[in-house]
Amino acid sequence: MNFSFDVIWHNLPYMLAAARWTLLISLGGMAISLVWGVFVCAARISSGAVLSRLAALYISFFRGVPLLVQLLLFYYMLPYVGLDLPAIAAAILAVGLCSAAYSAEILRGALQTIPRGQTEAADALGIPTFSLWRRILIPQAIRIGLPSLVNELILLVKVSSLASVVGIGELTRISQNITGETYRPLEIYVAAAVIYFLINLVISLLGRLAEKRLQVA
Amino acid sequence: MDETPKDQPIIRISGLCKYFDDFEALRDITLDVNRSEVLCLIGPSGSGKSTLLRCLNFLEAYDGGEVYLEGDLIGWRSAREAPRRPLSSEKLRRQRQHIGMVFQQFNLWPHMTALENVAEALMHVKGLSKSEATTKARAALAKVNLSDKEKNYPANLSGGQQQRVAIARAIAMEPSVMLFDEPTSALDPELVGEVLSVMKEMANEGMTMVVVTHEMGFAAHVADRVAFLEEGRLVACSPPSEIFGREPDDPRVRAFLKTYRERNVV
Amino acid sequence: MEFDLFLRYGPALLTGFGVTILCWLVGSFGGLVLGFVLACLYRYGPAPLRWVIYAYVEVIRGTPFMIQLFILYYGGPHFGLLLSPIQAGILSFIVYGSPYFSEIFRSGFNAVPHGQVEAARCVGLSEGRILRRIILPQMLVPITAPLTNFFIILTKETAILSVVTVPELLYETQTMAAETFTFVEPFLVLSLFYWLMVIGTSWVGAKAEARVTRHLRKA
């Protein structure tokens, strides 16, 4: 066995370019996940029984079906119902909608740790529900849930590799292509692993920094 | 372990030192415990009495000085080595079988019934068969008046009952000495009595006991000698009549007992 | 819905489900065992070994399962490891799951009060016996739920094995979809199968949790 660093060196520029798509999928997915997750969470804990049931169903579906299956369903189903999105948009949407189920649960858990008295205090002051959520509850929930949300983002970086299956040229797919040309799977995939690992390392470091920043003294 | 003559101290502590990083927890403690004696360790919190007790069975590795149980150096291979090397875990286990210990927080194993808690070491340390171990464990539970609770898990026992099971667990091993680390401090006041009366009974039967306690009544009435520690030093060690007499000699003991009387005496 | 489709593809789907279950069970339990060994080595081993385990945990958790699978399956032959798709799938599953399991076990170790271990040492129990009789049964209380949870997560990760042509459930479903130009039926069946696995695992997990916490119930 000979491990050739030359192969890696030659192909590194292509892989790094592909890593930008990896980042786009995971960051785009995370944005959808957070925004949509807040709504799912709000629906889940709302007093409306139907709304709450629907949210629970949403959460259990997206957490219960393999993401790869969801991705394939999105990719094949959207054109079927007349929505012709580019593959990358379908991938981001699929990843984001799935992750929103997890984000919703993270936020719900975080909200439960906020003392009820805060809501009562806001009610007593006559603060409208929307402001209560936007100014008081959500900022705190995000701060409390931050470690879990950073974990979720790291997870998204990893699952973005699934997008290779529907032909999106992110890091895993490009690695496969390069392997097809060079017949050096070991070198290329190890290099890809290192790139993924470094991305996640940076994210977790930034996450820890943000945690410190947001800490209330 | 060789039997030391009856008039020799069963535990010899000499020049004992213990550091936690830079903090000097125990300084040059020299103290003997005689066979069948009850020695109570008292003093303000943080004075090192629990640390001293934990050095006696090497739960804390002491840094200087020596602790002998019936002539055997506890924990270290030799007191003269530098640096010292601890005994093999096998030998340490053999030493600890002769030293029973009761903790403030009971430390019963919650997934075992009272009987299983007591029988565990009988089977797997002493190597008794299950039926022998069960018989012995039942006898130990009877001694602490808990025969009717043998099938209970700790979650279904009161604090006082749990502590008595813990005592049964220790005496079932037939140790030469018993160490008590604030055995009643975690108990509700109305449960303290049942534990103390079991301990008193053990003392009457001639068990050698070293007891860290805040129960001054127990120290005054049951102890043969009372040792007073402060800031890691042994300040006084005398019969309770001298320590608790109207005016103890040492001003520090006097001050400690004064605040104690003010808090506790109605 | 055309039910004669299921007569034709039913056996293949069932076989695929069987392969999924096989890879999942062997892979997860392998990962569980390896994770436990790692957690024990981390707890009792010397410092350099701890560093190696720490790095292993971080690297495996920081990289996608699919890449790990590719390194083993496609890269394996380059260092003399020639594996069938199923073998590669199971092996990579073990590797992938082990650090997560090891972290769960590590948290379990930390949850057992130290006083319990001290009490066991005081009556002279050996370290091995303490691990088996005192620490293990008690750490099962806080870790049964996360273990169940991770087994459930792993049911879904099996779908990725289809990418290296392991003939598991998703692979067979895709074959059926491609050959019959149907879409809804095969994926409905697939969802049902995964749902069954999740329900079954939750049920076993709940039973296990009742079993390991029975001593905590008030009489």
XYZ file of C-alpha atoms in Angstrom:
702
model
C 0.000 0.000 0.000
C 1.328 3.417 -0.882
C -0.491 6.512 0.181
C 0.029 9.227 -2.425
C -0.189 12.778 -1.179
C 0.324 13.969 -4.774
C -3.134 12.791 -5.743
C -4.633 14.751 -2.892
C -2.554 17.823 -3.645
C -3.592 17.861 -7.291
C -7.256 17.506 -6.589
C -7.491 19.640 -3.504
C -8.672 22.786 -5.353
C -11.652 20.908 -6.809
C -12.515 19.421 -3.472
C -12.334 22.757 -1.687
C -14.557 24.312 -4.349
C -17.033 21.489 -3.790
C -16.858 22.054 -0.035
C -18.483 25.438 -0.675
C -21.605 23.582 -1.834
C -21.421 21.458 1.276
C -21.406 24.647 3.319
C -24.240 26.149 1.278
C -26.446 23.095 1.851
C -25.763 22.919 5.556
C -25.970 26.659 6.285
C -29.027 27.122 4.045
C -30.588 24.066 5.652
C -29.838 25.450 9.099
C -31.452 28.809 8.256
C -34.644 27.089 7.110
C -34.425 24.776 10.082
C -34.258 27.617 12.612
C -36.998 29.792 11.106
C -39.364 26.939 10.357
C -38.403 25.251 13.622
C -39.645 28.254 15.615
C -43.050 27.958 13.920
C -43.242 24.200 14.403
C -42.260 24.644 18.035
C -44.847 27.365 18.567
C -47.506 25.157 16.962
C -46.424 22.191 19.061
C -46.862 24.017 22.365
C -49.859 26.098 21.283
C -53.154 25.549 23.031
C -54.885 24.648 19.745
C -55.297 20.879 19.824
C -55.353 20.444 16.036
C -52.341 22.637 15.501
C -50.403 20.865 18.225
C -51.290 17.433 16.793
C -50.222 18.531 13.317
C -46.885 19.731 14.639
C -46.375 16.467 16.510
C -47.160 14.539 13.323
C -44.721 16.697 11.388
C -41.995 16.075 13.949
C -42.531 12.335 14.106
C -42.608 11.991 10.315
C -39.409 13.902 9.683
C -37.629 12.232 12.567
C -38.980 8.800 11.708
C -38.077 8.481 8.034
C -34.449 8.255 6.899
C -33.214 11.556 5.537
C -31.934 9.835 2.422
C -35.489 8.661 1.720
C -36.820 12.182 2.316
C -34.235 13.547 -0.065
C -35.191 11.058 -2.774
C -38.885 11.787 -2.218
C -38.282 15.528 -2.572
C -36.113 15.122 -5.595
C -38.560 12.894 -7.458
C -41.809 14.152 -6.014
C -41.476 17.912 -6.551
C -41.434 17.697 -10.369
C -44.290 15.207 -10.044
C -46.476 17.876 -8.421
C -45.314 20.487 -10.918
C -42.662 22.243 -8.829
C -39.505 22.431 -10.884
C -36.830 23.447 -8.416
C -33.128 23.128 -9.162
C -31.642 20.061 -7.447
C -29.665 22.142 -4.988
C -32.798 24.003 -3.845
C -34.631 20.710 -3.368
C -31.731 19.411 -1.300
C -31.565 22.500 0.928
C -35.317 22.424 1.399
C -35.344 18.725 2.279
C -32.471 19.064 4.720
C -33.991 22.206 6.271
C -37.507 20.818 6.671
C -36.175 17.651 8.266
C -33.842 19.513 10.585
C -36.667 21.861 11.593
C -38.292 18.906 13.360
C -35.197 18.553 15.523
C -34.756 22.301 16.024
C -38.364 22.560 17.138
C -37.766 19.951 19.807
C -34.515 21.621 20.914
C -36.317 24.955 21.248
C -39.236 23.337 23.051
C -36.836 21.795 25.551
C -35.118 25.155 26.021
C -38.416 26.993 26.451
C -39.383 24.606 29.220
C -36.398 25.755 31.248
C -37.476 29.413 31.086
C -39.384 30.151 34.305
C -43.121 30.589 33.776
C -42.957 33.736 35.845
C -41.387 35.584 32.908
C -44.428 34.973 30.741
C -46.688 35.967 33.607
C -44.671 39.135 34.145
C -45.013 40.008 30.451
C -48.750 39.319 30.614
C -49.038 41.522 33.662
C -47.299 44.322 31.773
C -49.676 43.850 28.836
C -46.931 42.879 26.367
C -48.535 41.337 23.265
C -47.896 37.637 22.585
C -45.916 38.280 19.413
C -43.500 40.622 21.204
C -43.282 38.219 24.096
C -42.021 35.546 21.725
C -39.805 37.757 19.605
C -38.212 39.798 22.368
C -38.262 37.543 25.404
C -38.784 33.843 24.736
C -36.998 33.104 21.458
C -33.732 34.932 22.264
C -33.494 33.034 25.543
C -34.465 29.711 23.986
C -31.763 30.097 21.349
C -29.184 30.949 23.984
C -30.126 27.985 26.143
C -30.397 25.654 23.167
C -27.233 26.917 21.492
C -25.027 23.893 22.242
C -27.680 21.577 20.795
C -28.211 23.850 17.811
C -24.480 23.882 17.073
C -24.588 20.084 17.241
C -27.467 20.153 14.793
C -25.428 22.292 12.385
C -22.525 19.848 12.607
C -25.000 17.082 11.867
C -26.200 19.022 8.822
C -22.651 19.329 7.496
C -22.408 15.571 7.694
C -25.796 14.779 6.194
C -25.183 17.206 3.330
C -23.084 14.343 1.937
C -26.367 12.563 1.191
C -27.056 15.183 -1.482
C -24.401 13.432 -3.548
C -26.966 10.698 -4.196
C -29.166 13.076 -6.201
C -26.177 14.318 -8.161
C -25.340 17.582 -6.446
C -21.649 18.383 -6.822
C -20.850 18.832 -3.161
C -17.770 17.426 -1.481
C -18.782 13.764 -1.421
C -20.010 13.731 -5.014
C -16.898 15.477 -6.325
C -14.761 13.030 -4.342
C -16.575 10.180 -6.050
C -15.968 11.784 -9.442
C -12.284 12.313 -8.744
C -12.001 8.732 -7.537
C -13.554 7.604 -10.811
C -10.792 9.379 -12.709
C -7.807 8.640 -10.489
C -8.659 5.228 -9.015
C -7.301 6.434 -5.684
C -10.340 6.110 -3.395
C -8.357 5.830 -0.197
C -6.477 9.114 -0.625
C -9.446 11.069 -1.911
C -11.943 9.892 0.694
C -9.489 10.355 3.539
C -8.883 13.889 2.267
C -12.643 14.463 2.112
C -12.965 13.173 5.683
C -10.278 15.612 6.807
C -12.074 18.521 5.130
C -15.399 17.590 6.746
C -13.660 17.229 10.075
C -11.996 20.634 9.799
C -15.275 22.318 8.858
C -16.923 20.787 11.908
C -13.990 21.687 14.108
C -14.330 25.334 13.093
C -18.086 25.243 13.679
C -17.727 23.780 17.141
C -15.041 26.320 18.044
C -17.238 29.180 16.807
C -20.126 27.674 18.719
C -18.142 27.638 21.935
C -17.110 31.258 21.315
C -20.727 32.267 20.729
C -21.752 30.436 23.895
C -19.258 32.495 25.879
C -20.434 35.696 24.243
C -24.061 35.030 24.993
C -23.457 33.999 28.542
C -25.148 36.316 30.983
C -22.626 37.217 33.606
C -2.373 -10.465 59.960
C -0.710 -11.316 63.266
C -2.651 -10.879 66.454
C -1.009 -8.171 68.507
C -0.992 -8.676 72.252
C -4.167 -7.527 73.914
C -2.619 -4.597 75.675
C -1.065 -3.185 72.483
C -2.941 -0.457 70.554
C -4.864 -1.899 67.591
C -4.283 1.230 65.487
C -1.084 3.266 65.693
C -0.961 6.606 63.952
C 2.313 8.451 64.027
C 3.382 11.689 62.376
C 0.485 11.546 59.885
C 0.483 14.292 57.215
C -1.902 14.869 54.348
C -1.889 17.560 51.670
C -4.505 18.495 49.093
C -2.259 20.289 46.606
C -0.858 23.099 48.738
C -3.420 22.827 51.494
C -2.182 21.071 54.602
C -5.187 18.985 55.683
C -3.455 17.025 58.441
C -0.280 17.965 60.251
C 1.766 15.530 62.260
C -1.015 13.549 63.905
C 0.109 10.955 66.447
C -2.598 8.891 68.094
C -3.235 5.323 69.236
C -6.513 3.465 69.403
C -6.746 0.628 71.872
C -8.606 -2.597 71.422
C -12.333 -2.287 72.250
C -11.960 1.434 72.630
C -14.453 3.967 71.293
C -12.650 7.063 70.061
C -14.671 10.056 68.943
C -13.175 12.693 66.663
C -14.691 16.126 67.105
C -13.854 19.591 65.869
C -15.093 22.387 63.611
C -15.933 21.558 59.981
C -12.832 21.564 57.816
C -10.657 20.618 60.782
C -9.558 17.396 59.076
C -11.436 14.815 61.149
C -13.044 13.116 58.137
C -9.745 13.194 56.267
C -8.028 11.547 59.241
C -10.684 8.830 59.278
C -10.349 8.258 55.520
C -6.582 7.891 55.853
C -7.113 4.958 58.226
C -8.424 2.761 55.399
C -6.467 4.530 52.677
C -9.450 6.081 50.931
C -7.109 9.052 51.147
C -3.469 8.271 50.487
C -1.617 10.020 53.312
C 1.595 11.765 52.372
C 3.744 11.409 55.456
C 3.826 9.445 58.665
C 2.489 5.965 59.285
C -0.755 4.193 60.047
C -0.552 0.667 61.424
C -3.446 -1.711 61.935
C -2.399 -4.605 64.168
C 1.194 -4.010 63.153
C 0.501 -3.785 59.402
C 1.355 -0.559 57.558
C -1.831 0.600 55.827
C -1.739 1.418 52.115
C 1.968 1.800 51.400
C 4.505 -0.937 50.710
C 6.996 0.650 53.028
C 7.135 3.847 55.035
C 10.822 4.328 54.265
C 10.647 4.472 50.490
C 10.806 7.792 48.691
C 8.636 8.178 46.730
C 6.280 5.755 48.405
C 4.578 3.079 46.367
C 1.033 1.937 47.168
C 0.264 -1.697 47.912
C -1.138 -3.839 45.123
C -4.900 -3.548 44.960
C -5.101 -7.194 46.019
C -3.221 -6.513 49.295
C -5.096 -3.296 49.921
C -8.371 -5.158 49.553
C -7.206 -7.683 52.130
C -6.375 -4.894 54.581
C -9.694 -3.169 54.056
C -11.627 -6.326 54.923
C -10.529 -5.764 58.511
C -11.732 -2.159 58.564
C -15.450 -1.546 58.369
C -16.652 1.883 57.282
C -19.961 3.700 57.560
C -20.503 6.869 55.538
C -22.496 10.010 56.101
C -24.463 9.389 52.877
C -24.956 5.649 53.625
C -23.749 4.708 50.116
C -25.970 1.685 49.908
C -26.146 0.200 46.426
C -29.613 1.227 45.273
C -30.128 -1.647 42.829
C -29.714 -4.295 45.533
C -32.101 -5.175 48.355
C -31.018 -4.693 51.966
C -30.085 -8.364 52.152
C -28.161 -8.277 48.868
C -26.258 -5.198 50.023
C -25.048 -7.082 53.071
C -24.444 -10.427 51.336
C -22.527 -9.061 48.335
C -19.102 -8.847 49.960
C -19.652 -11.999 52.012
C -20.007 -13.957 48.788
C -17.504 -12.203 46.607
C -14.828 -11.128 49.061
C -15.046 -13.771 51.769
C -16.031 -16.412 49.237
C -18.977 -17.787 51.204
C -21.658 -19.800 49.426
C -24.950 -18.108 48.764
C -26.726 -19.852 51.631
C -23.911 -19.215 54.114
C -23.775 -15.574 53.067
C -27.535 -15.213 53.377
C -27.512 -16.695 56.887
C -24.746 -14.352 57.981
C -26.352 -11.352 56.325
C -29.658 -12.100 58.071
C -27.828 -12.283 61.397
C -26.224 -8.898 60.726
C -29.570 -7.366 59.796
C -31.078 -8.815 62.977
C -28.350 -7.087 64.980
C -29.495 -3.717 63.632
C -33.168 -4.665 64.131
C -34.038 -4.789 60.442
C -34.945 -8.435 59.929
C -38.316 -7.447 58.496
C -36.816 -5.163 55.841
C -34.393 -7.541 54.120
C -36.296 -7.523 50.821
C -36.588 -3.730 50.643
C -34.595 -1.693 48.175
C -32.883 1.386 49.681
C -35.435 3.636 47.966
C -38.042 2.076 50.247
C -36.133 2.529 53.497
C -35.969 5.600 55.735
C -32.613 7.304 56.208
C -32.170 5.728 59.617
C -32.968 2.286 58.223
C -30.564 2.792 55.338
C -27.797 3.734 57.719
C -28.480 0.650 59.830
C -28.267 -1.535 56.712
C -24.946 0.152 55.961
C -23.771 -0.714 59.476
C -24.940 -4.305 58.981
C -23.036 -4.434 55.681
C -19.860 -3.448 57.505
C -20.180 -5.644 60.621
C -21.122 -8.712 58.571
C -17.502 -8.739 57.403
C -16.395 -9.110 61.045
C -13.891 -6.262 60.936
C -11.358 -5.584 63.689
C -12.258 -1.891 63.746
C -15.201 0.179 62.582
C -14.909 3.694 61.175
C -17.926 6.022 61.227
C -17.869 9.209 59.151
C -20.582 11.472 60.583
C -23.088 8.610 60.524
C -26.048 10.690 61.672
C -25.391 14.036 59.950
C -27.599 13.266 56.942
C -30.503 12.058 59.051
C -33.667 13.798 60.133
C -33.451 14.510 63.880
C -36.086 11.924 64.816
C -34.076 9.157 63.089
C -30.758 9.863 64.791
C -31.619 7.912 67.929
C -32.111 4.530 66.265
C -28.670 4.696 64.634
C -26.925 5.884 67.782
C -28.479 3.114 69.868
C -27.202 0.489 67.425
C -23.728 2.036 67.682
C -23.946 2.098 71.450
C -24.801 -1.587 71.487
C -21.781 -2.344 69.299
C -19.593 -0.382 71.713
C -20.931 -2.380 74.644
C -20.055 -5.599 72.837
C -16.446 -4.499 72.647
C -16.113 -3.335 69.038
C -13.214 -0.965 68.415
C -14.746 2.174 66.929
C -13.458 5.467 65.558
C -16.340 7.902 65.142
C -16.353 11.325 63.509
C -19.411 12.995 64.951
C -21.217 16.165 65.861
C -23.342 14.290 68.404
C -21.717 15.585 71.566
C -24.090 13.553 73.709
C -22.868 10.344 72.096
C -19.242 11.421 72.501
C -19.786 12.318 76.140
C -21.579 9.127 77.117
C -20.212 6.383 74.892
C -16.651 7.379 73.979
C -13.671 6.194 76.013
C -11.626 9.078 74.668
C -12.427 12.159 72.630
C -9.932 13.691 70.204
C -10.342 17.328 69.256
C -8.964 18.475 65.905
C -8.547 21.984 64.613
C -6.955 23.127 61.340
C -5.501 19.694 60.739
C -3.867 19.402 64.145
C -4.674 17.226 67.104
C -5.313 19.717 69.883
C -6.448 17.443 72.653
C -7.180 13.802 73.290
C -8.610 12.843 76.667
C -11.477 11.001 78.340
C -14.803 12.771 77.749
C -15.057 13.835 81.381
C -12.010 16.061 80.816
C -13.053 17.373 77.405
C -16.643 18.056 78.369
C -15.906 19.076 81.970
C -16.980 22.468 83.103
C -13.776 24.162 81.983
C -11.646 22.240 79.460
C -7.930 23.073 79.718
C -7.404 24.097 76.117
C -8.929 27.479 75.161
C -9.726 26.280 71.599
C -11.713 23.310 72.884
C -13.423 25.675 75.276
C -14.413 28.047 72.472
C -15.678 25.218 70.251
C -17.815 23.670 72.961
C -19.126 27.062 74.033
C -20.616 27.829 70.624
C -21.850 24.280 70.545
C -23.659 24.594 73.826
C -25.190 27.898 72.786
C -26.565 26.348 69.591
C -27.778 23.044 70.966
C -28.635 23.351 74.598
C -32.156 24.473 75.113
C -52.912 1.270 -5.708
C -51.989 -1.909 -7.477
C -51.687 -4.723 -5.056
C -50.414 -7.324 -7.507
C -47.252 -5.217 -7.518
C -46.688 -6.267 -3.944
C -47.185 -9.910 -4.833
C -44.378 -9.522 -7.323
C -42.048 -7.353 -5.281
C -43.101 -8.432 -1.822
C -40.425 -11.111 -1.429
C -37.676 -8.712 -2.553
C -38.897 -6.014 -0.166
C -39.071 -8.493 2.686
C -35.564 -9.747 1.949
C -34.412 -6.132 1.860
C -36.060 -5.554 5.213
C -34.252 -8.626 6.528
C -30.899 -7.294 5.308
C -31.666 -3.916 6.898
C -32.453 -5.596 10.222
C -29.328 -7.742 9.994
C -26.990 -4.820 9.290
C -28.717 -2.711 11.920
C -28.639 -5.318 14.693
C -25.122 -6.622 14.109
C -23.756 -3.148 13.411
C -25.433 -1.496 16.402
C -24.572 -4.188 18.904
C -21.027 -4.316 17.561
C -20.835 -0.543 18.005
C -22.293 -0.865 21.495
C -19.658 -3.389 22.534
C -16.805 -1.430 20.949
C -18.142 1.760 22.525
C -18.217 0.117 25.938
C -14.651 -1.124 25.562
C -13.564 2.390 24.515
C -15.326 3.956 27.501
C -13.672 1.475 29.870
C -10.230 2.044 28.361
C -10.852 5.763 28.619
C -11.760 5.415 32.284
C -9.132 2.951 33.426
C -6.391 3.310 30.805
C -3.201 5.390 30.889
C -3.165 8.992 29.665
C -1.729 8.402 26.153
C -4.435 5.843 25.422
C -7.046 8.334 26.588
C -5.766 10.843 24.076
C -5.968 8.295 21.258
C -9.555 7.420 22.191
C -10.491 11.085 22.483
C -9.121 11.743 18.975
C -10.914 8.671 17.596
C -14.224 9.818 19.067
C -13.860 13.340 17.698
C -12.750 12.279 14.218
C -15.466 9.669 13.726
C -18.143 12.006 15.050
C -16.856 14.838 12.866
C -17.047 13.015 9.522
C -20.043 11.799 7.489
C -21.010 8.138 7.696
C -21.023 7.942 3.904
C -17.351 8.954 3.714
C -16.441 6.383 6.370
C -18.318 3.768 4.378
C -16.472 4.765 1.180
C -13.076 4.653 2.879
C -13.761 1.107 4.071
C -15.467 -0.192 0.935
C -13.537 1.529 -1.840
C -10.358 2.343 0.054
C -10.193 -0.993 1.890
C -8.661 -2.987 -0.977
C -5.754 -0.513 -1.021
C -4.720 -1.705 2.394
C -5.658 -5.304 1.853
C -9.188 -5.203 3.223
C -11.446 -6.693 0.573
C -15.033 -6.577 1.820
C -18.401 -7.473 0.358
C -20.951 -4.632 0.465
C -22.719 -6.162 3.462
C -19.457 -6.758 5.317
C -18.313 -3.200 4.624
C -21.722 -1.912 5.660
C -21.731 -3.733 8.987
C -18.109 -2.898 9.763
C -18.549 0.789 9.004
C -21.723 0.768 11.077
C -19.759 -0.568 14.046
C -17.061 2.072 13.574
C -19.609 4.845 13.071
C -21.709 4.003 16.130
C -18.909 3.246 18.592
C -17.925 6.818 19.571
C -21.532 7.809 20.230
C -22.026 4.698 22.366
C -18.746 5.354 24.137
C -19.862 8.885 25.012
C -23.150 7.561 26.391
C -21.293 5.039 28.542
C -18.857 7.721 29.701
C -21.726 9.889 30.919
C -23.103 6.792 32.642
C -19.837 6.205 34.481
C -19.891 9.794 35.670
C -23.449 9.468 36.932
C -22.639 6.795 39.513
C -21.931 8.511 42.863
C -18.324 8.040 43.901
C -19.368 7.168 47.448
C -20.904 3.920 46.187
C -17.578 2.874 44.727
C -15.800 3.842 47.950
C -18.245 1.771 49.977
C -17.532 -1.194 47.707
C -13.770 -0.722 48.109
C -14.178 -0.551 51.867
C -15.699 -4.019 52.035
C -12.891 -5.252 49.785
C -14.684 -5.868 46.481
C -12.286 -6.129 43.529
C -12.296 -3.425 40.827
C -13.679 -5.854 38.234
C -16.437 -6.912 40.559
C -17.207 -3.253 41.384
C -17.523 -2.479 37.672
C -19.804 -5.448 37.062
C -21.974 -5.427 40.180
C -22.016 -1.813 41.393
C -21.272 0.545 38.507
C -22.851 -1.211 35.506
C -26.311 -1.940 36.928
C -26.556 1.631 38.168
C -25.297 3.404 35.098
C -27.960 1.567 33.119
C -30.553 3.787 34.808
C -29.515 7.093 33.219
C -28.262 5.630 29.918
C -31.077 3.303 28.839
C -33.090 6.142 27.313
C -30.172 7.634 25.313
C -29.130 4.145 24.208
C -32.638 3.440 22.922
C -32.647 6.802 21.233
C -29.386 6.081 19.448
C -30.560 2.645 18.320
C -33.534 4.434 16.763
C -31.263 6.926 15.027
C -29.229 4.024 13.667
C -32.296 2.334 12.140
C -32.472 5.220 9.724
C -28.773 5.375 8.971
C -29.033 1.891 7.450
C -30.598 3.515 4.379
C -27.175 4.918 3.472
C -25.850 1.393 2.933
C -27.876 1.300 -0.311
C -25.265 3.612 -1.810
C -22.675 0.821 -1.884
C -25.310 -1.609 -3.278
C -26.111 -3.402 -0.055
C -29.429 -5.045 -1.023
C -31.290 -3.533 1.934
C -34.731 -2.010 2.145
C -34.147 1.297 0.353
C -32.144 -0.420 -2.386
C -34.967 -2.893 -3.063
C -37.540 -0.120 -2.892
C -35.671 1.946 -5.442
C -35.359 -1.097 -7.694
C -39.102 -1.640 -7.494
C -39.830 2.025 -8.140
C -37.532 2.124 -11.154
C -38.849 -1.090 -12.690
C -42.539 -0.402 -12.241
C -42.603 3.382 -12.585
C -44.587 3.485 -9.381
C -43.685 5.788 -6.638
C -46.188 6.111 -3.877
C -46.637 2.415 -3.117
C -43.023 1.363 -2.670
C -42.156 4.347 -0.517
C -45.273 3.864 1.565
C -44.211 0.302 2.307
C -40.703 1.478 3.058
C -41.946 4.055 5.545
C -44.076 1.382 7.172
C -41.067 -0.876 7.631
C -38.924 1.855 9.206
C -41.852 2.815 11.390
C -42.100 -0.797 12.563
C -38.430 -0.809 13.497
C -38.766 2.454 15.420
C -41.906 1.285 17.254
C -40.292 -2.055 18.076
C -37.133 -0.420 19.384
C -39.096 2.049 21.508
C -41.071 -0.855 22.968
C -37.951 -2.825 23.849
C -36.383 0.356 25.242
C -39.389 1.044 27.477
C -39.300 -2.547 28.756
C -35.581 -2.269 29.443
C -36.057 1.008 31.249
C -38.752 -0.485 33.479
C -36.442 -3.391 34.218
C -33.367 -1.335 35.172
C -35.307 1.137 37.310
C -37.478 -1.354 39.179
C -35.514 -0.872 42.422
C -36.389 2.836 42.426
C -40.137 2.304 42.549
C -41.717 3.087 45.876
C -43.316 0.039 47.397
